Coordinates of C-alpha atoms and ligand atoms in Angstrom, one line a residue:
X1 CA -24.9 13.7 -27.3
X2 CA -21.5 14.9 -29.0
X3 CA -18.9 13.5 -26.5
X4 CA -15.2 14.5 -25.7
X5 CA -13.4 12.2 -24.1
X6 CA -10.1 13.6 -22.6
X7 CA -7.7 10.1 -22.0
X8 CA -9.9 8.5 -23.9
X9 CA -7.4 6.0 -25.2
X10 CA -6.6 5.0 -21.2
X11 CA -8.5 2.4 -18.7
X12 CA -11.3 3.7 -17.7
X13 CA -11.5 6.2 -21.3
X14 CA -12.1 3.4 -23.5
X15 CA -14.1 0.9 -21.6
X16 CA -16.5 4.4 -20.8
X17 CA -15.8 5.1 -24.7
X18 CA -17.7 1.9 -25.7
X19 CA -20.6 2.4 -23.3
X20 CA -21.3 5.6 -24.8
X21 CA -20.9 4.3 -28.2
X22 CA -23.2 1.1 -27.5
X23 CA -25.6 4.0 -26.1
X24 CA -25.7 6.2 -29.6
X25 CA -23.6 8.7 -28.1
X26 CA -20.6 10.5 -30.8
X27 CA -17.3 10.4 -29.3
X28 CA -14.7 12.7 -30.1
X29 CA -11.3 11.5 -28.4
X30 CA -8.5 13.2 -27.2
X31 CA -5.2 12.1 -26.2
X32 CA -1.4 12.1 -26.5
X33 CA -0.8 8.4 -25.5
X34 CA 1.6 9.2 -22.5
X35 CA 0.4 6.4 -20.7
X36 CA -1.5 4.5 -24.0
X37 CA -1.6 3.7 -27.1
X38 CA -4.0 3.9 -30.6
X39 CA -4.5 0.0 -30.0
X40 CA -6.7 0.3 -27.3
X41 CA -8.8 3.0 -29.2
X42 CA -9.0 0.1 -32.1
X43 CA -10.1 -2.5 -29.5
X44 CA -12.6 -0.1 -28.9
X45 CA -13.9 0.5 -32.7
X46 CA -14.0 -3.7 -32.4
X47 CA -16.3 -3.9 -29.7
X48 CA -18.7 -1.8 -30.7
X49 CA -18.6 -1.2 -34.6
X50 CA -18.3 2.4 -34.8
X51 CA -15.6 4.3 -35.7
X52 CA -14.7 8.1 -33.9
X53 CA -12.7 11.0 -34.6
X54 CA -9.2 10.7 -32.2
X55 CA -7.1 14.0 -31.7
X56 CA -3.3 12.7 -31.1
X57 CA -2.7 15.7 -28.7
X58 CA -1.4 17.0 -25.7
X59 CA -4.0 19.3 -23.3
X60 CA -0.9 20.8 -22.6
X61 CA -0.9 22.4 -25.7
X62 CA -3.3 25.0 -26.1
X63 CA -3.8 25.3 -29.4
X64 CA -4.5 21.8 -30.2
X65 CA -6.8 21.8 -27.5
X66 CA -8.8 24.9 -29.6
X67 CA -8.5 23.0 -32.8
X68 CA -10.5 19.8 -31.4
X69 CA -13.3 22.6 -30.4
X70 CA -13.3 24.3 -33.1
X71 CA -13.9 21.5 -35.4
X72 CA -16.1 19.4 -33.5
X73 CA -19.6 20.1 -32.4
X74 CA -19.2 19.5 -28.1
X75 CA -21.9 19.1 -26.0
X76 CA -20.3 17.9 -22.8
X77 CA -16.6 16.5 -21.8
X78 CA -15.7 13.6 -19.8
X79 CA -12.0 14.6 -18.3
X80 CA -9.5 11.5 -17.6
X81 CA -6.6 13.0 -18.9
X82 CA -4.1 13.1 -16.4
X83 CA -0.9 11.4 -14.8
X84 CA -2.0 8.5 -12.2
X85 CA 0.6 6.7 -10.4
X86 CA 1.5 8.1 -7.1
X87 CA 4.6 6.7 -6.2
X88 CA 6.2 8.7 -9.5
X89 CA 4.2 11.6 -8.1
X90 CA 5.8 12.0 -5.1
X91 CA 9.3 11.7 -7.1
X92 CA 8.3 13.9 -9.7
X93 CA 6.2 16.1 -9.0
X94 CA 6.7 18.9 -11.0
X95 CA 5.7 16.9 -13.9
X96 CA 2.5 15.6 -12.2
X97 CA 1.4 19.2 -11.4
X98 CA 2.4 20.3 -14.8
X99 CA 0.4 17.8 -16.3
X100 CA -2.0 17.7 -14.7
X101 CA -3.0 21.5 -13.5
X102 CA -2.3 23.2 -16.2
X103 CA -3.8 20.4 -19.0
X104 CA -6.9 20.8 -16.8
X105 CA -6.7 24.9 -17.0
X106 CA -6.2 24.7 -21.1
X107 CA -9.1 22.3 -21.0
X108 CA -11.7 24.8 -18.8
X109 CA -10.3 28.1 -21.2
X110 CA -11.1 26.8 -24.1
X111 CA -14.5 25.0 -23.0
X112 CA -15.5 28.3 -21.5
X113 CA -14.6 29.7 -25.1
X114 CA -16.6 27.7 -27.2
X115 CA -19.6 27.9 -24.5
X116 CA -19.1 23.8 -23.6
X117 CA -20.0 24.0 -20.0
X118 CA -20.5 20.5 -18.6
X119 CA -17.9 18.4 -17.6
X120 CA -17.3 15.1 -15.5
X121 CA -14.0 15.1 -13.8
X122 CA -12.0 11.9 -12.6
X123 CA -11.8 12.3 -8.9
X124 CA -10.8 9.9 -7.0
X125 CA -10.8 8.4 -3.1
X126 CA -7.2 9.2 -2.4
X127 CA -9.2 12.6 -1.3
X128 CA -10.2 11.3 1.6
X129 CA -6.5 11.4 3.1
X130 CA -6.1 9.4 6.3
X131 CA -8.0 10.6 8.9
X132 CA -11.9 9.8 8.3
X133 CA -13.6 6.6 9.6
X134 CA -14.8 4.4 6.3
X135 CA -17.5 4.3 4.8
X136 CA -16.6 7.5 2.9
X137 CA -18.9 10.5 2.5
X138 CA -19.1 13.1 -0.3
X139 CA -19.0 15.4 2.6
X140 CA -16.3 14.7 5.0
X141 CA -12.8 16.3 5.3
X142 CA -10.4 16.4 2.4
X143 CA -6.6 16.0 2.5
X144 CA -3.9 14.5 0.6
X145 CA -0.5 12.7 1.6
X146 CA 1.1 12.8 -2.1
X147 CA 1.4 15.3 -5.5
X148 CA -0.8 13.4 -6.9
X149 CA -3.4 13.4 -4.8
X150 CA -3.0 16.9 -4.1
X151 CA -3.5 18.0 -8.1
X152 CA -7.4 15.8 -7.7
X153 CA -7.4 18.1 -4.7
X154 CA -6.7 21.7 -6.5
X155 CA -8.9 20.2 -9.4
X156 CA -12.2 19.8 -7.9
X157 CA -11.3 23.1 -5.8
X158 CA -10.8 24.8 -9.5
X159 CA -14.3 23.7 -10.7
X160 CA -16.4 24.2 -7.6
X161 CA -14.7 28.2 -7.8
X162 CA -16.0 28.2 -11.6
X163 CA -18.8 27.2 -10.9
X164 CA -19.7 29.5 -8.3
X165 CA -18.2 32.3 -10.4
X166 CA -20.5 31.3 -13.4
X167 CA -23.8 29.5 -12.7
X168 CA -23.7 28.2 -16.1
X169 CA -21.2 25.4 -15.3
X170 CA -22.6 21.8 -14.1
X171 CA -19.6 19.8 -13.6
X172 CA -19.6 16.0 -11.6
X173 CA -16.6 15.8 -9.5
X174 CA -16.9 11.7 -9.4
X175 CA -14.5 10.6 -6.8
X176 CA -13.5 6.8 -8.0
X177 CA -12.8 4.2 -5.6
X178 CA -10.3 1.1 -7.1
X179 CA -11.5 -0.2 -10.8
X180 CA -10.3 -3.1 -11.7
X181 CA -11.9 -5.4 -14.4
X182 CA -11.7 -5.7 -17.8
X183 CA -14.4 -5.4 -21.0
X184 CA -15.7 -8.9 -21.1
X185 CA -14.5 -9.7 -24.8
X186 CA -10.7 -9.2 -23.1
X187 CA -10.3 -6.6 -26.1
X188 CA -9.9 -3.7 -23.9
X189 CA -8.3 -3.9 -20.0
X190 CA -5.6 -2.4 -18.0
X191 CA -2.1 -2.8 -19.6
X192 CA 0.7 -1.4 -16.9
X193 CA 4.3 -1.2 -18.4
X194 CA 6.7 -2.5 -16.2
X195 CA 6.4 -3.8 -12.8
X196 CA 2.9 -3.0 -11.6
X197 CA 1.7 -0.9 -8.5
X198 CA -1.6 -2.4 -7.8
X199 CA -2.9 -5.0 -6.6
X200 CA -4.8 -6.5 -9.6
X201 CA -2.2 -6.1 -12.3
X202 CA 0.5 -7.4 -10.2
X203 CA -2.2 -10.7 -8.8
X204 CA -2.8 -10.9 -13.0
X205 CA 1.1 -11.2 -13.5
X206 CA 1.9 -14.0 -10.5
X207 CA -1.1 -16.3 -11.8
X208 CA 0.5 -16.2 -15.2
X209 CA 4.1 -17.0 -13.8
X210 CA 5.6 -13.7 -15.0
X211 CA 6.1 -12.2 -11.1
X212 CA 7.5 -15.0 -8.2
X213 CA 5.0 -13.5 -5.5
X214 CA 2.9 -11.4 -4.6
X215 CA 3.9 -9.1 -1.3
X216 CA 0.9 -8.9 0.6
X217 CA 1.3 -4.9 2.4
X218 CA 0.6 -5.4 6.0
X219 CA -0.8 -8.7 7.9
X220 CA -1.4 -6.7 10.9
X221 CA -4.2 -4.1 10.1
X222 CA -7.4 -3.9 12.3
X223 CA -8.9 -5.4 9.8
X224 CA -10.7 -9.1 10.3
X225 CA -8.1 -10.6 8.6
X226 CA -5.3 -8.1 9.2
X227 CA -4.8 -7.2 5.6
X228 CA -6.3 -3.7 4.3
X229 CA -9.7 -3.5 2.9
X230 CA -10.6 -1.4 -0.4
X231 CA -13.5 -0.9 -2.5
X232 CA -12.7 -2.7 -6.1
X233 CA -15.1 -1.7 -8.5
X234 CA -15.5 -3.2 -12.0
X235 CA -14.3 -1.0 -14.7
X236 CA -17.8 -1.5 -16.7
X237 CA -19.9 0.0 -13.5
X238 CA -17.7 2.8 -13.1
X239 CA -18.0 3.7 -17.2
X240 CA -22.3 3.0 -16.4
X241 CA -21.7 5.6 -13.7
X242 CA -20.1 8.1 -16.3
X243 CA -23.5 7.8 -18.5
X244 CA -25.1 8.8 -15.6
X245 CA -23.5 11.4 -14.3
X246 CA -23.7 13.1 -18.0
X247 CA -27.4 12.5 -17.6
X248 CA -27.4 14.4 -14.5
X249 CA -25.0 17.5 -16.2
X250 CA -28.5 18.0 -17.8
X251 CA -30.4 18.5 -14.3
X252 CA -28.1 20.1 -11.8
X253 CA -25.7 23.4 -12.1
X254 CA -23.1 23.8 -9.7
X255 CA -20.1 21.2 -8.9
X256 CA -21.0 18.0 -7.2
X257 CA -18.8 14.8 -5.5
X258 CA -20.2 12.0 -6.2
X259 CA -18.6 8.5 -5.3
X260 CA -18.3 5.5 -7.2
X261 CA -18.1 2.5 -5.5
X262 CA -19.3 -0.6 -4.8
X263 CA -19.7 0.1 -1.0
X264 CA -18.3 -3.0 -0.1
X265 CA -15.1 -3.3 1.0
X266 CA -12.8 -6.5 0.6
X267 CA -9.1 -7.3 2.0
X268 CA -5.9 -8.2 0.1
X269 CA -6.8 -12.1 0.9
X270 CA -10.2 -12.4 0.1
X271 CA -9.2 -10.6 -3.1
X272 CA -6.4 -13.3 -3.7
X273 CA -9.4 -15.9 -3.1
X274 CA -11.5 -14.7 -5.4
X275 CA -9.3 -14.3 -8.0
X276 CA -8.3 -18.0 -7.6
X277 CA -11.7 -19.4 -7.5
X278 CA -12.5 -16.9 -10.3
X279 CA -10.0 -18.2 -12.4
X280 CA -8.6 -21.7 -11.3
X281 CA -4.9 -20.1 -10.8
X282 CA -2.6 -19.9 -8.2
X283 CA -1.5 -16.9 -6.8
X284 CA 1.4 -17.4 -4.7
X285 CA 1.8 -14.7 -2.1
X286 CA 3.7 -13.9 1.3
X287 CA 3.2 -11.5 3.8
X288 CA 5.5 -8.6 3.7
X289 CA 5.7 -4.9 5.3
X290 CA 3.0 -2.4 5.2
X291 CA 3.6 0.1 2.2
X292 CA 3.9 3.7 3.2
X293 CA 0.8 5.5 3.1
X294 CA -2.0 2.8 2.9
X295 CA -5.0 2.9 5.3
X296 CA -6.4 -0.2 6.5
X297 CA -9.8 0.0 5.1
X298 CA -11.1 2.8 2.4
X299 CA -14.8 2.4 0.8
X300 CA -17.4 4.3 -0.5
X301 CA -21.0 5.2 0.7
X302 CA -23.0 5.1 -2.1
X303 CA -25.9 6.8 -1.4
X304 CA -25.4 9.9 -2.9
X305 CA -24.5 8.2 -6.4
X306 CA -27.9 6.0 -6.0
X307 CA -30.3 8.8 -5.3
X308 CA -28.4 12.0 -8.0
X309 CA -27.8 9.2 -10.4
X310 CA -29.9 6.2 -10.1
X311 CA -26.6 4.0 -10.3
X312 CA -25.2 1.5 -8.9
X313 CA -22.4 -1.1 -9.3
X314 CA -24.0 -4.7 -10.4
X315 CA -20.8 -7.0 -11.0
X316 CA -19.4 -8.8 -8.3
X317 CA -15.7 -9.7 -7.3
X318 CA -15.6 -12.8 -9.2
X319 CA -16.6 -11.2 -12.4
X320 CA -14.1 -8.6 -11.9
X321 CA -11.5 -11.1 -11.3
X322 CA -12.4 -12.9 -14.2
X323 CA -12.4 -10.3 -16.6
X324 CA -8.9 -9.2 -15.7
X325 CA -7.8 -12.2 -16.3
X326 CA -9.3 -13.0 -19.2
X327 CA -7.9 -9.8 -20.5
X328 CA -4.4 -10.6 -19.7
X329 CA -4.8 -14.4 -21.4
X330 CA -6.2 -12.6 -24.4
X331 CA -3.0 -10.6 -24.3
X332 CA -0.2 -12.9 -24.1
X333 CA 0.3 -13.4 -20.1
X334 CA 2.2 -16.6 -19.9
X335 CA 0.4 -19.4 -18.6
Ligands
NAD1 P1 -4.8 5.9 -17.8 O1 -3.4 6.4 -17.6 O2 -5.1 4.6 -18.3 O3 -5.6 7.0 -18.7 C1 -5.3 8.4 -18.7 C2 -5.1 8.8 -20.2 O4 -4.8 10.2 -20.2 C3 -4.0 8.0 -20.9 O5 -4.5 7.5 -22.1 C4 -2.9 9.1 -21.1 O6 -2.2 8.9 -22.3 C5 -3.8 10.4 -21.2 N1 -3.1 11.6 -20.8 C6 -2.4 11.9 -19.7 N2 -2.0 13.2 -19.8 C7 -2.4 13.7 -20.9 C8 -2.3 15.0 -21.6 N3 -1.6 16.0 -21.0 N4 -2.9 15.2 -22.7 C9 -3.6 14.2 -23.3 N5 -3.7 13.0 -22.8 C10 -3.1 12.7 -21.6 O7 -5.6 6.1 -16.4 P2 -7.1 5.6 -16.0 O8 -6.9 4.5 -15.0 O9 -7.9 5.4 -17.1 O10 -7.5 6.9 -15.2 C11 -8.3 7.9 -15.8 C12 -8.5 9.0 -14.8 O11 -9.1 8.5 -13.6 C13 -7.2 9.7 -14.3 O12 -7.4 11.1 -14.2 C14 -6.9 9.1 -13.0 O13 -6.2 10.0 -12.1 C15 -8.4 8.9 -12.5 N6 -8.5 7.8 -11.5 C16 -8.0 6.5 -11.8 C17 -8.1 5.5 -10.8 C18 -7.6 4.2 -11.1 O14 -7.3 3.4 -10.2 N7 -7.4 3.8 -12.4 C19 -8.6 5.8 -9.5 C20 -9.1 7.1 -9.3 C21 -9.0 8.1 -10.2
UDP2 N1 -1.3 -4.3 -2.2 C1 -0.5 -5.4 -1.8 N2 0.4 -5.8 -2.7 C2 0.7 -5.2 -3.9 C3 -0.1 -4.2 -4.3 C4 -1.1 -3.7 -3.4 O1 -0.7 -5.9 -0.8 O2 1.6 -5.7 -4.6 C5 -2.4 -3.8 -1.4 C6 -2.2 -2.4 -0.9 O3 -1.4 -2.4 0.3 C7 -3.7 -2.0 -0.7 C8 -4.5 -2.8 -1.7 O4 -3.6 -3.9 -2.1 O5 -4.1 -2.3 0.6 C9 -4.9 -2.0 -2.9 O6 -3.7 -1.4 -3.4 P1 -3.7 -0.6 -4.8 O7 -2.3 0.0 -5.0 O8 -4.2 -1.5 -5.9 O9 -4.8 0.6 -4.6 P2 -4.8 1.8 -3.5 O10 -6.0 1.5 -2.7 O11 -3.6 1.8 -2.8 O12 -5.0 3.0 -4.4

């Protein structure tokens, strides 16, 4: 199957970029490096031997978007392209709808041009707002407290209205709970300028002495330990779950949520365990405020994913651990 990859050069992009490679798939990518850069795309050519076209481009830019079409032979895209951090959202949130709205809309004209009509989309759990009881269900209500948020909101609304104007679409909205991980030759991983956000980057950064502390967000959740409880899934299952879900383009029509997770949920200590038993570091942490907008506990029911897809997440904690930090040794974190 010929392959675009929208973000392809980002996280999730390359380490799904391999799989499909390692699978016999063709990839064509597509991005503009806003948030990456050609090196991961070469750790990705290392990995698995094969080389790919790569369009330097913006979907904000029509044209180009037509020019990758026009010379490439598409059978079905995988969408990641978009702006991702939600504190910046909610501070600029022009550029997040921008981005990520109208790159989307450029992407859908010209697929619907070139007669390309099956797409995965990166959804993500943050649709789930704040008012459902975990585990989460393809099905229950969705809301948003952030820009962000709201543009994976207006997104999947976008595709299921194509897709019930035009029966020919078959899109997957998959609705991703928290990857972490790394590839497992530490050639490929998550790579955060700056100060991270989330939790694994900024554990990764206080094991290798480059960060005092980690701030643990809230000690006094109903949670058995009183810190908050996510689903963390390893990168490599959620990029398995992509092959999948193009699998399934083939069988369905329509638009369809699907979520990928683990369905098990662990707190901020257990995950500051792990990582140490994982890895033999320290993390040196303190408890601090809750952060504005968390839940206490978010994670996934699976079953959907199991019976559409016949997928499910295989790596455990540890191994996610361990692969982040491997990753980050690989890449110069200060030990
Ligand atoms: P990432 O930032 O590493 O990758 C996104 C890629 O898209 C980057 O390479 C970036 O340069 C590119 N990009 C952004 N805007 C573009 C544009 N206008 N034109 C071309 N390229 C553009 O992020 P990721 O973690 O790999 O996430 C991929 C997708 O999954 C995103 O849509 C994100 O919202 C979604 N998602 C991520 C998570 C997560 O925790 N990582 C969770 C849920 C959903
Ligand atoms: N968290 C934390 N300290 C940090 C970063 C995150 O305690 O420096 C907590 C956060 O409150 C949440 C969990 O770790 O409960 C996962 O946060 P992350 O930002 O990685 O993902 P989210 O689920 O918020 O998208």
């Amino acid at each position: 199957m010929n392959v675009l990859v929208t973000g392809g050069a980002g996280y999730i992009g390359t380490h799904t970029c391999v799989e499909l490679l390692n699978r016999g798939d063709r990839v064509i990518v597509l991005d503009n490096y806003v948030n990456s850069s050609p090196a991961a795309l070469r750790g990705v050519e290392q990995i698995t031997g094969r080389t790919f076209p790569v369009y330097e481009a913006d979907l904000m830019d029509y044209n180009a978007v037509k020019r990758v079409f026009s010379e490439n032979q598409i059978d079905a895209v995988i969408h990641f392209a978009g702006l991702k951090a939600v504190g910046e959202s909610v501070s600029k949130p022009l550029d997040y709808y921008r981005n990520n709205l109208i790159g989307t809309l450029n992407l859908l004209e010209v697929m619907k041009e070139h007669d390309v009509k099956k797409l995965v989309f990166s959804s993500s759990a943050t649709v789930y707002g704040m008012n459902n009881e975990p585990p989460f269900r393809e099905d229950m209500p969705r809301s948003t407290t952030n820009p962000y948020g709201a543009t994976k909101l207006m997104i999947e609304d976008m595709l299921r209205d194509l897709c019930y104007a035009c029966k020919e679409w078959s899109v997957v909205l998959l609705r991703y709970f928290n990857p972490i991980g790394a590839h497992e030759s530490g050639l490929i991983g998550e790579n955060p300028n700056g100060i991270p956000n989330n939790l694994m980057p900024y554990i990764v950064k206080v094991a290798a002495g480059e960060l005092p502390c980690l701030s643990i967000y809230g000690g006094d959740y109903p949670t058995p330990d009183g810190t908050c409880i996510r689903d963390y899934i390893h990168v490599y299952d959620l990029a398995m779950g992509h092959l999948k879900a193009l699998e399934y383009l083939g069988h369905m029509q329509g638009a369809e949520a699907i979520n990928l997770g683990t369905g098990k949920g662990y707190s901020v200590l257990e995950v500051v365990q792990a990582f140490e038993r994982a890895t033999g570091r320290t993390v040196n942490h303190k408890m601090a405020p809750r952060r504005e907008g968390d839940i206490a506990a978010c994670y996934a029911d699976v079953s959907k994913a199991r019976e559409l897809l016949h997928w499910e997440a295989v790596k455990t904690l540890e191994e996610m651990c361990r692969d982040s930090w491997n990753f980050a040794a690989r890449n110069g974190a200060r030990q």
